[in-house]
Amino acid sequence: MSALLRAARIDGILARCSITDTCPKMMHFDSANELWAARGSLVTTDPLGQRDVPIPDNVRIYQWASTQHNQSGFTGYETLDELEAKREADICVYYHNNAIPRENRRALVVALQEWVTTGR
């Protein structure tokens, strides 16, 4: 660890690249489940969860509202009978949320390309 980092008493995954101005552009995604389970707040608050922390200029954070953590194999194209069979087999107690963020993620890959190449 560099003397500069030790002296600053600040560390993190972007600490070294911040010194050399070589940090990559990053996108962070959370589903509604990450916020519900309280893990998502670790991304934007201090370790005690009492204050918001500044988001670096090279980071963009997205939250997929009303979505589950993953789709657990759910394609969005299952029939109601197939969903009911899974429910009765205790594979899924509740019906899956069919709000699948796959297309949103793909759109943000395009947005990331524009951000990297044009700065917008």
Coordinates of N, CA and C in Angstrom, one line a residue:
M1 N 0.8 -1.2 0.0 CA 0.0 0.0 0.0 C 0.9 1.2 0.0
S2 N 0.5 2.2 -0.8 CA 1.4 3.4 -0.9 C 1.3 4.2 0.4
A3 N 2.3 5.0 0.6 CA 2.3 5.9 1.8 C 1.2 6.9 1.8
L4 N 0.8 7.3 0.5 CA -0.3 8.3 0.4 C -1.6 7.7 0.9
L5 N -1.9 6.4 0.5 CA -3.1 5.8 1.0 C -3.1 5.6 2.5
R6 N -1.9 5.2 3.1 CA -1.8 5.0 4.5 C -2.0 6.3 5.2
A7 N -1.5 7.4 4.7 CA -1.6 8.7 5.4 C -3.0 9.2 5.3
A8 N -3.7 8.9 4.2 CA -5.1 9.4 4.1 C -6.1 8.7 4.9
R9 N -5.7 7.5 5.3 CA -6.6 6.6 6.1 C -8.0 6.4 5.4
I10 N -7.9 6.4 4.1 CA -9.1 6.2 3.3 C -8.8 5.0 2.4
D11 N -9.6 4.1 2.3 CA -9.4 2.9 1.4 C -10.7 2.5 0.8
G12 N -10.5 1.7 -0.2 CA -11.7 1.2 -0.9 C -11.2 0.7 -2.3
I13 N -12.2 0.1 -3.0 CA -11.8 -0.5 -4.3 C -11.3 0.6 -5.3
L14 N -11.7 1.8 -5.1 CA -11.3 2.9 -6.1 C -10.1 3.7 -5.5
A15 N -9.6 3.4 -4.4 CA -8.5 4.3 -3.8 C -7.3 4.4 -4.6
R16 N -6.8 3.3 -5.1 CA -5.5 3.5 -5.9 C -5.7 4.1 -7.3
C17 N -6.8 3.7 -7.9 CA -7.0 4.3 -9.3 C -7.4 5.8 -9.1
S18 N -8.0 6.2 -8.0 CA -8.3 7.6 -7.8 C -7.0 8.5 -7.7
I19 N -6.0 7.9 -7.2 CA -4.7 8.6 -7.1 C -4.1 8.9 -8.5
T20 N -4.2 7.9 -9.3 CA -3.6 7.9 -10.7 C -4.6 8.4 -11.7
D21 N -5.8 8.7 -11.3 CA -6.9 9.1 -12.3 C -7.1 8.1 -13.4
T22 N -7.1 6.8 -13.0 CA -7.3 5.7 -14.0 C -8.5 4.8 -13.7
C23 N -9.4 5.4 -12.9 CA -10.6 4.5 -12.5 C -11.5 4.3 -13.7
P24 N -12.0 3.0 -13.8 CA -12.9 2.7 -14.9 C -14.3 3.2 -14.6
K25 N -15.0 3.4 -15.6 CA -16.5 3.7 -15.5 C -17.2 2.4 -15.0
M26 N -18.0 2.6 -14.0 CA -18.7 1.4 -13.4 C -20.2 1.6 -13.3
M27 N -20.9 0.5 -13.5 CA -22.4 0.5 -13.3 C -22.7 -0.5 -12.2
H28 N -23.5 -0.2 -11.2 CA -23.9 -1.1 -10.2 C -25.4 -1.2 -10.2
F29 N -25.9 -2.5 -10.2 CA -27.3 -2.8 -10.3 C -27.8 -3.5 -9.0
D30 N -28.9 -3.1 -8.5 CA -29.5 -3.8 -7.4 C -31.0 -4.0 -7.8
S31 N -31.5 -5.2 -7.4 CA -32.9 -5.4 -7.5 C -33.6 -4.9 -6.3
A32 N -34.9 -4.9 -6.3 CA -35.6 -4.4 -5.1 C -35.3 -5.3 -3.9
N33 N -35.0 -6.6 -4.1 CA -34.6 -7.5 -3.0 C -33.4 -7.0 -2.3
E34 N -32.4 -6.4 -2.9 CA -31.2 -6.0 -2.2 C -31.5 -4.9 -1.2
L35 N -32.4 -4.0 -1.6 CA -32.8 -2.9 -0.7 C -33.7 -3.5 0.4
W36 N -34.6 -4.4 0.1 CA -35.5 -5.0 1.1 C -34.7 -5.8 2.1
A37 N -33.6 -6.5 1.7 CA -32.8 -7.3 2.6 C -31.7 -6.4 3.2
A38 N -31.7 -5.1 2.9 CA -30.8 -4.1 3.5 C -29.3 -4.2 3.0
R39 N -29.0 -5.1 2.1 CA -27.7 -5.1 1.6 C -27.4 -4.0 0.6
G40 N -28.4 -3.6 -0.1 CA -28.3 -2.5 -1.1 C -27.8 -1.2 -0.5
S41 N -28.2 -1.0 0.8 CA -27.9 0.3 1.4 C -26.4 0.4 1.7
L42 N -25.7 -0.8 1.7 CA -24.2 -0.7 2.0 C -23.5 -0.1 0.8
V43 N -24.1 0.0 -0.3 CA -23.5 0.7 -1.5 C -23.5 2.2 -1.4
T44 N -24.5 2.8 -0.7 CA -24.6 4.2 -0.7 C -24.6 4.9 0.6
T45 N -24.3 4.1 1.7 CA -24.3 4.7 3.0 C -22.9 4.4 3.7
D46 N -22.7 5.2 4.8 CA -21.5 4.9 5.6 C -21.6 3.5 6.3
P47 N -20.5 3.0 6.9 CA -20.6 1.7 7.5 C -21.6 1.6 8.6
L48 N -22.0 2.7 9.2 CA -23.1 2.6 10.3 C -24.5 2.8 9.7
G49 N -24.6 3.1 8.4 CA -25.8 3.3 7.8 C -26.5 4.6 8.2
Q50 N -25.8 5.5 8.6 CA -26.3 6.8 9.1 C -26.3 7.9 8.1
R51 N -25.4 7.9 7.2 CA -25.2 9.0 6.3 C -25.0 8.5 4.8
D52 N -25.5 9.2 3.9 CA -25.2 8.9 2.5 C -23.8 9.2 2.2
V53 N -23.2 8.4 1.4 CA -21.8 8.7 1.0 C -21.9 9.2 -0.5
P54 N -20.9 10.1 -0.8 CA -20.9 10.6 -2.2 C -20.6 9.5 -3.2
I55 N -21.3 9.5 -4.3 CA -21.1 8.5 -5.4 C -20.0 9.1 -6.3
P56 N -19.0 8.4 -6.5 CA -17.9 8.9 -7.4 C -18.5 9.2 -8.8
D57 N -17.8 10.1 -9.5 CA -18.3 10.5 -10.9 C -18.2 9.3 -11.8
N58 N -17.3 8.4 -11.6 CA -17.2 7.3 -12.5 C -18.1 6.1 -12.2
V59 N -19.0 6.3 -11.3 CA -19.9 5.2 -10.9 C -21.4 5.7 -11.1
R60 N -22.2 4.8 -11.6 CA -23.6 5.0 -11.8 C -24.3 3.8 -11.1
I61 N -25.3 4.1 -10.3 CA -26.0 3.1 -9.6 C -27.5 3.0 -10.0
Y62 N -28.0 1.8 -10.3 CA -29.3 1.6 -10.8 C -30.0 0.6 -9.8
Q63 N -31.3 0.9 -9.6 CA -32.1 -0.1 -8.9 C -33.3 -0.5 -9.7
W64 N -33.5 -1.8 -9.8 CA -34.7 -2.3 -10.6 C -35.8 -2.4 -9.6
A65 N -36.7 -1.4 -9.6 CA -37.9 -1.4 -8.7 C -38.8 -2.6 -9.0
S66 N -39.3 -3.1 -7.9 CA -40.3 -4.2 -7.9 C -39.8 -5.5 -8.6
T67 N -38.5 -5.7 -8.5 CA -38.0 -7.0 -9.1 C -37.4 -7.8 -8.0
Q68 N -37.3 -9.1 -8.3 CA -36.7 -10.1 -7.4 C -35.2 -10.1 -7.7
H69 N -34.5 -10.8 -6.8 CA -33.0 -10.9 -6.9 C -32.6 -11.6 -8.2
N70 N -33.2 -12.7 -8.5 CA -33.0 -13.3 -9.8 C -34.3 -14.0 -10.3
Q71 N -34.2 -14.5 -11.4 CA -35.5 -15.1 -12.0 C -35.6 -16.6 -11.7
S72 N -34.6 -17.2 -11.0 CA -34.7 -18.6 -10.7 C -35.2 -19.5 -11.8
G73 N -34.7 -19.3 -13.0 CA -35.1 -20.1 -14.1 C -36.4 -19.6 -14.8
F74 N -37.0 -18.7 -14.2 CA -38.3 -18.2 -14.7 C -38.0 -17.4 -16.0
T75 N -38.6 -17.8 -17.1 CA -38.4 -17.1 -18.4 C -39.4 -16.0 -18.7
G76 N -40.5 -16.0 -18.0 CA -41.5 -15.0 -18.3 C -42.5 -15.6 -19.3
Y77 N -42.2 -16.8 -19.8 CA -43.0 -17.4 -20.8 C -43.7 -18.7 -20.4
E78 N -43.6 -19.0 -19.1 CA -44.3 -20.2 -18.5 C -45.8 -19.9 -18.5
T79 N -46.5 -21.0 -18.7 CA -48.0 -21.0 -18.6 C -48.4 -20.9 -17.1
L80 N -49.6 -20.5 -16.9 CA -50.2 -20.4 -15.6 C -50.2 -21.8 -14.9
D81 N -50.5 -22.8 -15.8 CA -50.5 -24.2 -15.2 C -49.1 -24.6 -14.8
E82 N -48.0 -24.2 -15.5 CA -46.7 -24.6 -15.1 C -46.3 -23.8 -13.8
L83 N -46.7 -22.6 -13.7 CA -46.4 -21.8 -12.5 C -47.2 -22.5 -11.3
E84 N -48.4 -22.8 -11.5 CA -49.2 -23.5 -10.4 C -48.6 -24.8 -10.0
A85 N -48.1 -25.6 -11.0 CA -47.4 -26.8 -10.6 C -46.2 -26.6 -9.8
K86 N -45.4 -25.6 -10.1 CA -44.2 -25.3 -9.3 C -44.7 -24.8 -7.9
R87 N -45.7 -24.1 -7.8 CA -46.2 -23.6 -6.5 C -46.7 -24.7 -5.7
E88 N -47.4 -25.7 -6.2 CA -47.9 -26.8 -5.5 C -46.8 -27.7 -5.1
A89 N -45.7 -27.8 -5.8 CA -44.5 -28.6 -5.5 C -43.6 -27.9 -4.5
D90 N -44.0 -26.7 -4.0 CA -43.2 -25.9 -3.0 C -41.9 -25.4 -3.6
I91 N -41.8 -25.4 -5.0 CA -40.6 -24.9 -5.6 C -40.7 -23.3 -5.5
C92 N -41.9 -22.8 -5.7 CA -42.1 -21.4 -5.6 C -43.4 -21.2 -4.8
V93 N -43.3 -20.6 -3.6 CA -44.5 -20.4 -2.8 C -45.4 -19.3 -3.4
Y94 N -44.7 -18.3 -3.9 CA -45.5 -17.2 -4.5 C -45.1 -17.2 -6.0
Y95 N -46.0 -16.7 -6.8 CA -45.8 -16.5 -8.2 C -44.6 -15.6 -8.4
H96 N -43.8 -15.9 -9.4 CA -42.7 -15.1 -9.8 C -43.2 -13.7 -10.3
N97 N -42.4 -12.7 -10.0 CA -42.7 -11.4 -10.6 C -42.1 -11.4 -12.0
N98 N -43.0 -11.1 -13.0 CA -42.5 -11.2 -14.4 C -41.9 -9.9 -14.8
A99 N -41.5 -9.0 -13.9 CA -40.7 -7.8 -14.3 C -39.2 -8.3 -14.4
I100 N -38.8 -8.7 -15.5 CA -37.5 -9.2 -15.7 C -36.6 -8.0 -16.3
P101 N -35.5 -7.7 -15.6 CA -34.7 -6.5 -16.0 C -33.7 -6.8 -17.1
R102 N -33.8 -8.0 -17.7 CA -32.8 -8.4 -18.8 C -32.7 -7.3 -19.9
E103 N -33.8 -6.8 -20.4 CA -33.8 -5.8 -21.4 C -33.3 -4.5 -20.9
N104 N -33.6 -4.2 -19.7 CA -33.0 -2.9 -19.1 C -31.5 -3.0 -19.0
R105 N -31.0 -4.2 -18.6 CA -29.6 -4.3 -18.5 C -28.9 -4.2 -19.8
R106 N -29.5 -4.8 -20.8 CA -29.0 -4.7 -22.2 C -28.9 -3.2 -22.7
A107 N -30.0 -2.5 -22.4 CA -30.0 -1.1 -22.8 C -28.9 -0.3 -22.1
L108 N -28.6 -0.7 -20.8 CA -27.6 0.1 -20.1 C -26.2 -0.3 -20.6
V109 N -26.0 -1.4 -21.2 CA -24.7 -1.7 -21.9 C -24.5 -0.7 -23.0
V110 N -25.6 -0.4 -23.7 CA -25.5 0.6 -24.8 C -25.2 1.9 -24.2
A111 N -25.8 2.3 -23.0 CA -25.6 3.5 -22.4 C -24.2 3.6 -21.8
L112 N -23.6 2.5 -21.4 CA -22.2 2.4 -20.9 C -21.3 2.7 -22.0
Q113 N -21.5 2.1 -23.2 CA -20.7 2.4 -24.4 C -20.7 3.9 -24.7
E114 N -21.8 4.5 -24.7 CA -21.9 5.9 -24.9 C -21.2 6.7 -23.9
W115 N -21.4 6.4 -22.6 CA -20.7 7.1 -21.5 C -19.2 7.0 -21.6
V116 N -18.7 5.8 -22.0 CA -17.2 5.6 -22.1 C -16.7 6.4 -23.3
T117 N -17.4 6.4 -24.4 CA -16.9 7.0 -25.7 C -17.1 8.5 -25.8
T118 N -18.3 9.0 -25.2 CA -18.6 10.4 -25.3 C -18.6 11.2 -24.0
G119 N -18.6 10.4 -22.9 CA -18.7 11.1 -21.6 C -20.1 11.5 -21.2
R120 N -21.1 11.1 -21.9 CA -22.5 11.4 -21.5 C -23.1 10.2 -20.9

